[in-house]
Coordinates of C-alpha atoms in Angstrom, one line a residue:
M1 CA 59.9 1.9 81.6
A2 CA 59.5 2.4 85.3
D3 CA 60.5 -1.2 85.7
A4 CA 63.8 -0.5 83.9
V5 CA 64.5 2.3 86.3
M6 CA 63.7 0.2 89.3
R7 CA 65.8 -2.7 87.9
C8 CA 68.9 -0.4 87.8
L9 CA 68.3 0.8 91.3
R10 CA 67.7 -2.8 92.5
D11 CA 70.8 -4.3 90.9
G12 CA 73.0 -1.6 92.2
R13 CA 76.6 -1.0 91.4
L14 CA 79.2 -3.1 89.5
D15 CA 82.8 -3.7 90.6
G16 CA 84.9 -0.8 89.5
E17 CA 82.0 1.5 88.7
H18 CA 80.1 4.2 90.6
A19 CA 76.6 3.6 91.9
P20 CA 73.7 4.2 89.6
A21 CA 72.0 7.5 90.2
L22 CA 68.4 8.6 89.4
A23 CA 67.6 12.3 89.1
V24 CA 63.8 13.0 89.4
Q25 CA 62.9 16.4 88.0
G26 CA 59.5 18.1 88.4
S27 CA 58.1 21.5 87.5
L28 CA 55.9 23.6 89.9
Q29 CA 52.8 22.7 87.9
C30 CA 53.2 19.0 88.9
C31 CA 55.1 19.3 92.1
P32 CA 52.7 17.0 94.1
L33 CA 53.0 14.3 91.4
A34 CA 56.8 14.5 91.4
A35 CA 56.8 14.2 95.2
R36 CA 54.5 11.2 95.0
V37 CA 56.8 9.6 92.4
M38 CA 59.7 10.1 94.8
L39 CA 57.7 8.4 97.7
H40 CA 56.8 5.5 95.4
L41 CA 60.4 5.0 94.3
A42 CA 61.7 5.1 97.9
A43 CA 59.1 2.7 99.1
T44 CA 59.9 0.3 96.2
V45 CA 63.6 0.4 97.0
A46 CA 62.9 -0.3 100.6
S47 CA 60.6 -3.2 99.7
N48 CA 63.2 -4.8 97.5
A49 CA 65.8 -4.5 100.3
A50 CA 63.4 -6.0 102.9
A51 CA 62.6 -8.9 100.6
G52 CA 66.3 -9.6 99.8
K53 CA 65.8 -8.9 96.1
A54 CA 68.2 -6.0 95.9
Q55 CA 71.9 -5.5 96.3
A56 CA 71.2 -3.0 99.1
R57 CA 70.3 -4.2 102.5
G58 CA 68.6 -0.9 103.5
L59 CA 67.6 2.6 102.5
V60 CA 68.7 5.9 104.1
V61 CA 66.2 8.6 103.4
V62 CA 67.5 12.2 103.7
A63 CA 64.3 14.1 104.4
F64 CA 64.5 17.8 103.7
D65 CA 61.0 18.6 102.4
R66 CA 58.8 16.3 104.5
S67 CA 58.6 14.9 108.0
P68 CA 59.7 11.3 108.6
E69 CA 56.1 10.4 109.4
V70 CA 55.1 10.9 105.8
Y71 CA 57.6 8.4 104.6
L72 CA 56.8 5.9 107.3
D73 CA 53.1 6.1 106.7
F74 CA 53.5 5.7 102.9
M75 CA 55.8 2.7 103.3
R76 CA 53.4 1.0 105.7
R77 CA 50.6 1.5 103.2
S78 CA 52.9 0.1 100.5
G79 CA 53.1 -3.2 102.5
L80 CA 56.1 -2.8 104.7
D81 CA 55.5 -4.0 108.3
S82 CA 57.1 -2.6 111.4
N83 CA 59.8 -5.3 111.5
A84 CA 60.9 -4.5 107.9
L85 CA 60.9 -0.8 108.6
S86 CA 63.0 -1.1 111.7
R87 CA 65.4 -3.5 109.9
C88 CA 65.8 -1.8 106.4
V89 CA 64.9 1.9 106.7
W90 CA 66.7 4.8 108.3
I91 CA 65.5 8.4 108.0
L92 CA 67.9 11.3 108.5
D93 CA 65.5 14.0 109.5
C94 CA 66.7 17.4 108.1
Y95 CA 63.1 18.8 108.3
S96 CA 62.3 19.1 112.0
D97 CA 65.2 21.2 113.1
P98 CA 67.5 21.9 110.1
L99 CA 69.6 24.7 111.7
G100 CA 69.5 23.4 115.3
W101 CA 67.5 26.4 116.7
K102 CA 65.1 24.1 118.7
Q103 CA 68.0 22.3 120.2
N104 CA 69.7 25.7 121.2
I105 CA 66.5 26.8 122.9
E106 CA 66.2 23.5 124.8
S107 CA 69.9 23.5 125.7
Q108 CA 69.7 27.0 127.0
S109 CA 66.8 26.0 129.2
H110 CA 68.5 22.9 130.4
Q111 CA 72.0 24.3 130.3
E112 CA 73.4 21.4 128.3
E113 CA 74.5 20.9 124.7
S114 CA 75.1 17.8 122.6
G115 CA 78.2 17.6 120.5
T116 CA 76.9 15.1 117.9
P117 CA 75.5 16.5 114.6
Y118 CA 72.4 14.2 114.9
S119 CA 70.5 12.5 117.6
T120 CA 68.6 9.2 117.3
N121 CA 64.9 9.3 117.7
K122 CA 62.2 6.6 117.7
D123 CA 61.0 4.8 114.6
N124 CA 64.5 4.6 113.1
T125 CA 64.7 8.4 112.7
A126 CA 67.8 10.5 113.3
I127 CA 67.4 14.3 113.6
F128 CA 70.1 16.2 111.8
R129 CA 70.7 19.8 113.0
S130 CA 73.4 21.2 110.8
V131 CA 72.3 21.2 107.1
K132 CA 74.8 23.9 106.1
D133 CA 77.7 21.5 106.9
V134 CA 77.7 19.2 103.9
D135 CA 80.7 17.2 105.2
K136 CA 78.9 16.3 108.4
L137 CA 75.8 15.4 106.4
L138 CA 77.9 12.9 104.4
C139 CA 79.4 11.4 107.5
S140 CA 75.9 11.0 109.1
I141 CA 74.5 9.3 106.0
I142 CA 77.4 6.8 105.9
D143 CA 77.1 6.1 109.7
L144 CA 73.4 5.3 109.4
G145 CA 74.0 3.1 106.4
R146 CA 76.6 1.1 108.1
G147 CA 74.1 0.1 110.8
F148 CA 72.2 -2.2 108.4
E149 CA 72.7 -5.9 109.0
G150 CA 74.3 -8.1 106.3
E151 CA 77.0 -10.5 105.5
S152 CA 80.5 -9.2 104.6
K153 CA 80.2 -5.8 102.9
T154 CA 76.8 -4.2 103.5
Y155 CA 75.4 -2.1 100.7
F156 CA 72.7 0.5 101.1
S157 CA 70.8 3.0 99.0
V158 CA 70.3 6.7 99.6
A159 CA 67.2 8.9 98.7
V160 CA 67.4 12.7 99.0
D161 CA 63.9 14.1 98.7
S162 CA 64.8 17.7 97.7
I163 CA 67.9 19.1 96.2
S164 CA 66.1 22.4 95.8
T165 CA 65.7 22.7 99.6
M166 CA 69.4 21.8 100.1
L167 CA 70.4 24.7 97.8
R168 CA 68.9 27.2 100.3
H169 CA 71.6 26.3 102.7
A170 CA 74.6 25.1 100.6
S171 CA 76.2 25.9 97.2
V172 CA 75.9 23.9 94.0
Q173 CA 79.5 22.9 94.2
S174 CA 79.2 21.5 97.8
I175 CA 76.0 19.5 97.0
S176 CA 77.5 18.2 93.7
G177 CA 80.5 17.1 95.7
L178 CA 78.2 15.3 98.2
L179 CA 76.4 13.4 95.5
S180 CA 79.6 12.5 93.8
N181 CA 81.1 11.2 97.0
L182 CA 78.0 9.2 97.7
R183 CA 78.2 7.6 94.2
S184 CA 81.9 6.8 94.6
H185 CA 81.5 5.3 98.1
D186 CA 82.1 1.5 98.1
Q187 CA 79.0 0.8 100.2
I188 CA 76.5 2.8 98.3
S189 CA 74.4 0.6 96.0
S190 CA 72.3 3.3 94.4
I191 CA 71.2 6.9 94.9
L192 CA 68.1 8.9 93.9
W193 CA 67.1 12.5 94.4
L194 CA 64.4 15.0 93.6
M195 CA 64.8 18.5 92.2
H196 CA 62.3 21.1 91.1
S197 CA 63.8 22.4 87.9
D198 CA 61.7 25.5 87.6
L199 CA 63.2 27.0 90.7
H200 CA 66.8 27.1 89.4
E201 CA 68.7 28.2 86.3
P202 CA 69.1 25.6 83.6
K203 CA 72.9 25.3 84.2
F204 CA 72.2 24.2 87.7
S205 CA 69.8 21.5 86.6
R206 CA 72.3 20.3 83.9
A207 CA 75.1 20.2 86.6
F208 CA 73.1 17.6 88.6
E209 CA 72.0 15.7 85.5
C210 CA 75.7 15.1 84.7
L211 CA 76.1 13.3 88.0
S212 CA 73.2 10.9 87.2
T213 CA 72.9 7.8 85.0
M214 CA 69.1 8.2 84.7
V215 CA 66.9 11.3 84.5
A216 CA 63.2 11.1 85.0
C217 CA 61.1 14.2 84.2
V218 CA 57.6 14.5 85.5
E219 CA 55.7 17.0 83.3
P220 CA 52.1 18.1 83.4
E221 CA 49.9 16.4 80.9
V222 CA 48.5 19.8 79.6
A223 CA 51.6 22.0 79.2
D224 CA 49.9 24.7 77.1
S225 CA 49.7 27.9 79.3
G226 CA 46.9 29.2 77.2
Y227 CA 44.8 26.2 77.9
G228 CA 45.5 26.5 81.6
Q229 CA 44.5 30.1 81.6
E230 CA 41.3 29.3 79.8
H231 CA 40.4 26.6 82.3
R232 CA 41.7 28.3 85.4
G233 CA 39.3 27.7 88.3
N234 CA 37.9 24.6 86.6
I235 CA 37.9 22.0 89.3
S236 CA 37.8 19.1 86.9
F237 CA 40.8 20.5 85.0
L238 CA 42.8 20.9 88.2
E239 CA 41.9 17.4 89.4
H240 CA 43.0 16.0 86.0
N241 CA 46.3 17.9 86.1
Y242 CA 47.0 16.7 89.7
S243 CA 46.3 13.0 88.9
K244 CA 48.0 12.5 85.6
A245 CA 51.3 13.5 84.2
K246 CA 53.9 12.6 81.5
F247 CA 56.9 10.5 82.7
H248 CA 60.0 10.9 80.5
V249 CA 63.1 8.9 81.3
R250 CA 66.6 9.2 79.8
L251 CA 68.8 6.2 80.4
K252 CA 72.6 6.6 79.9
R253 CA 74.2 3.4 78.6
R254 CA 77.7 2.4 79.3
N255 CA 78.6 2.9 75.6
G256 CA 77.6 6.5 75.8
R257 CA 74.3 6.3 74.1
V258 CA 71.1 7.7 75.6
K259 CA 67.8 5.8 75.5
H260 CA 64.6 7.8 75.7
L261 CA 61.5 6.3 77.2
Y262 CA 58.0 7.6 77.8
E263 CA 55.1 6.6 80.0
E264 CA 52.0 8.2 81.5
L265 CA 51.8 8.6 85.2
H266 CA 48.4 8.0 87.0
V267 CA 48.0 8.7 90.7
E268 CA 44.9 7.2 92.4
G269 CA 45.0 7.7 96.2
Y270 CA 48.1 6.1 97.4
D271 CA 48.6 4.1 94.2
V272 CA 51.0 5.2 91.5
K273 CA 50.6 3.5 88.2
F274 CA 52.6 3.8 84.9
V275 CA 50.8 3.3 81.6
S276 CA 53.0 2.2 78.7
A277 CA 53.2 4.3 75.5
S278 CA 51.9 1.5 73.3
S279 CA 48.5 1.3 75.0
L280 CA 48.4 5.1 75.0
S281 CA 49.0 5.3 71.3
M282 CA 46.2 2.8 70.6
E283 CA 43.8 4.8 72.7
V284 CA 44.9 8.0 70.9
N285 CA 44.4 6.5 67.5
Q286 CA 41.0 5.3 68.3
N287 CA 40.0 8.7 69.6
L288 CA 41.3 10.5 66.6
V289 CA 39.7 8.4 63.9
P290 CA 36.2 9.9 64.2
K291 CA 37.6 13.4 64.2
V292 CA 39.2 13.2 60.7
Q293 CA 37.6 16.0 58.5
F294 CA 38.3 14.3 55.1
N295 CA 37.4 11.0 53.4
L296 CA 40.1 8.5 53.2
E297 CA 38.3 6.3 50.5
L298 CA 37.4 7.1 46.9
S299 CA 33.8 7.0 45.6
E300 CA 32.7 5.0 42.5
K301 CA 32.7 8.1 40.3
E302 CA 36.2 9.0 41.6
R303 CA 37.5 5.5 40.7
S304 CA 36.0 5.8 37.2
D305 CA 37.5 9.2 36.6
R306 CA 40.9 7.9 37.8
A307 CA 40.7 5.0 35.3
N308 CA 39.9 7.3 32.4
V309 CA 42.8 9.6 32.9
V310 CA 45.0 9.8 29.8
L311 CA 48.6 9.2 30.7
P312 CA 51.2 11.4 29.0
F313 CA 53.0 8.5 27.4
E314 CA 49.9 7.1 25.7
H315 CA 49.3 8.1 22.0
Q316 CA 45.6 8.3 21.4
G317 CA 44.5 7.8 17.7
K318 CA 41.2 8.2 16.1
G319 CA 39.6 4.8 15.9
E320 CA 43.0 3.1 16.0
P321 CA 44.3 0.9 18.9
I322 CA 46.2 2.6 21.6
R323 CA 50.0 2.5 21.1
I324 CA 52.4 3.0 24.0
Y325 CA 55.6 4.7 22.9
S326 CA 58.8 2.8 23.3
W327 CA 62.1 4.3 22.4
R328 CA 63.6 0.8 21.8
L329 CA 61.0 0.0 19.1
S330 CA 61.5 3.4 17.5
K331 CA 65.2 2.9 17.4
I332 CA 64.8 -0.5 15.6
Q333 CA 62.5 1.0 13.0
I334 CA 65.1 3.7 12.3

């Protein structure tokens, strides 16, 4: 299932259509796992772009919730070398100085001010200092994406790590317009974003779902609140809840139908693994067989009693052979 999602992001857009969009949603109970899934997806998109297997030639990461070093370190651990990072990854840093306060303090001390909305830093990182201006943010993303090398038209992908953080500074309408403009841009190959659904009203989550072609929900494996209260403070329960989760995906087809897929998410260190539902069902069935509280087979006495049951259409005579009633025979005799 995760392969189907990555295949859509890898293949990119078709002529005359908008770019495919993936909305990753996570609750507060599994916030670290949802963030890890976002890191994994971004690193996979960058790896495909570096290997020349994707339509996109690079990835622009719009970092609101984490510093650029987190993304760079995770991508290096995923197998991307420094050459591939410098060639195929740009990070628009909206985390270090989102409102430009640090720059204002420095400009007051040095009596100088820069007119550009972002400044280029080392390690292919550009610091963006005006997160409230969504139009400038759109222009900055497009400018960074045009810097990737490629023949003729250069496509690139965009990853926004936190729509929830963006909603602190901008309205739902402006952010929806930003995502819609990115999808309709002729150089955007694919786009993905992360949103914490528990922090917002359901209508806001549905508004961003309408803009996507794929919705991936990361849910805790144990969703029962009573069970969580019973095991609150249990270290093993917490470790289990922060290492495994349910991964539900809804794929919107071009004919309007929606395909539902399910896998289980396992996080081990820096590795993110997806276990298919078929293998999970086999394990579940094997675990449930010994717990059945009733016998599924009949004993010899029960078989004998079943064979001696008198059926309602059998006429039993005293010492005479058994006759089975037939309305056809009775009609002939009449």
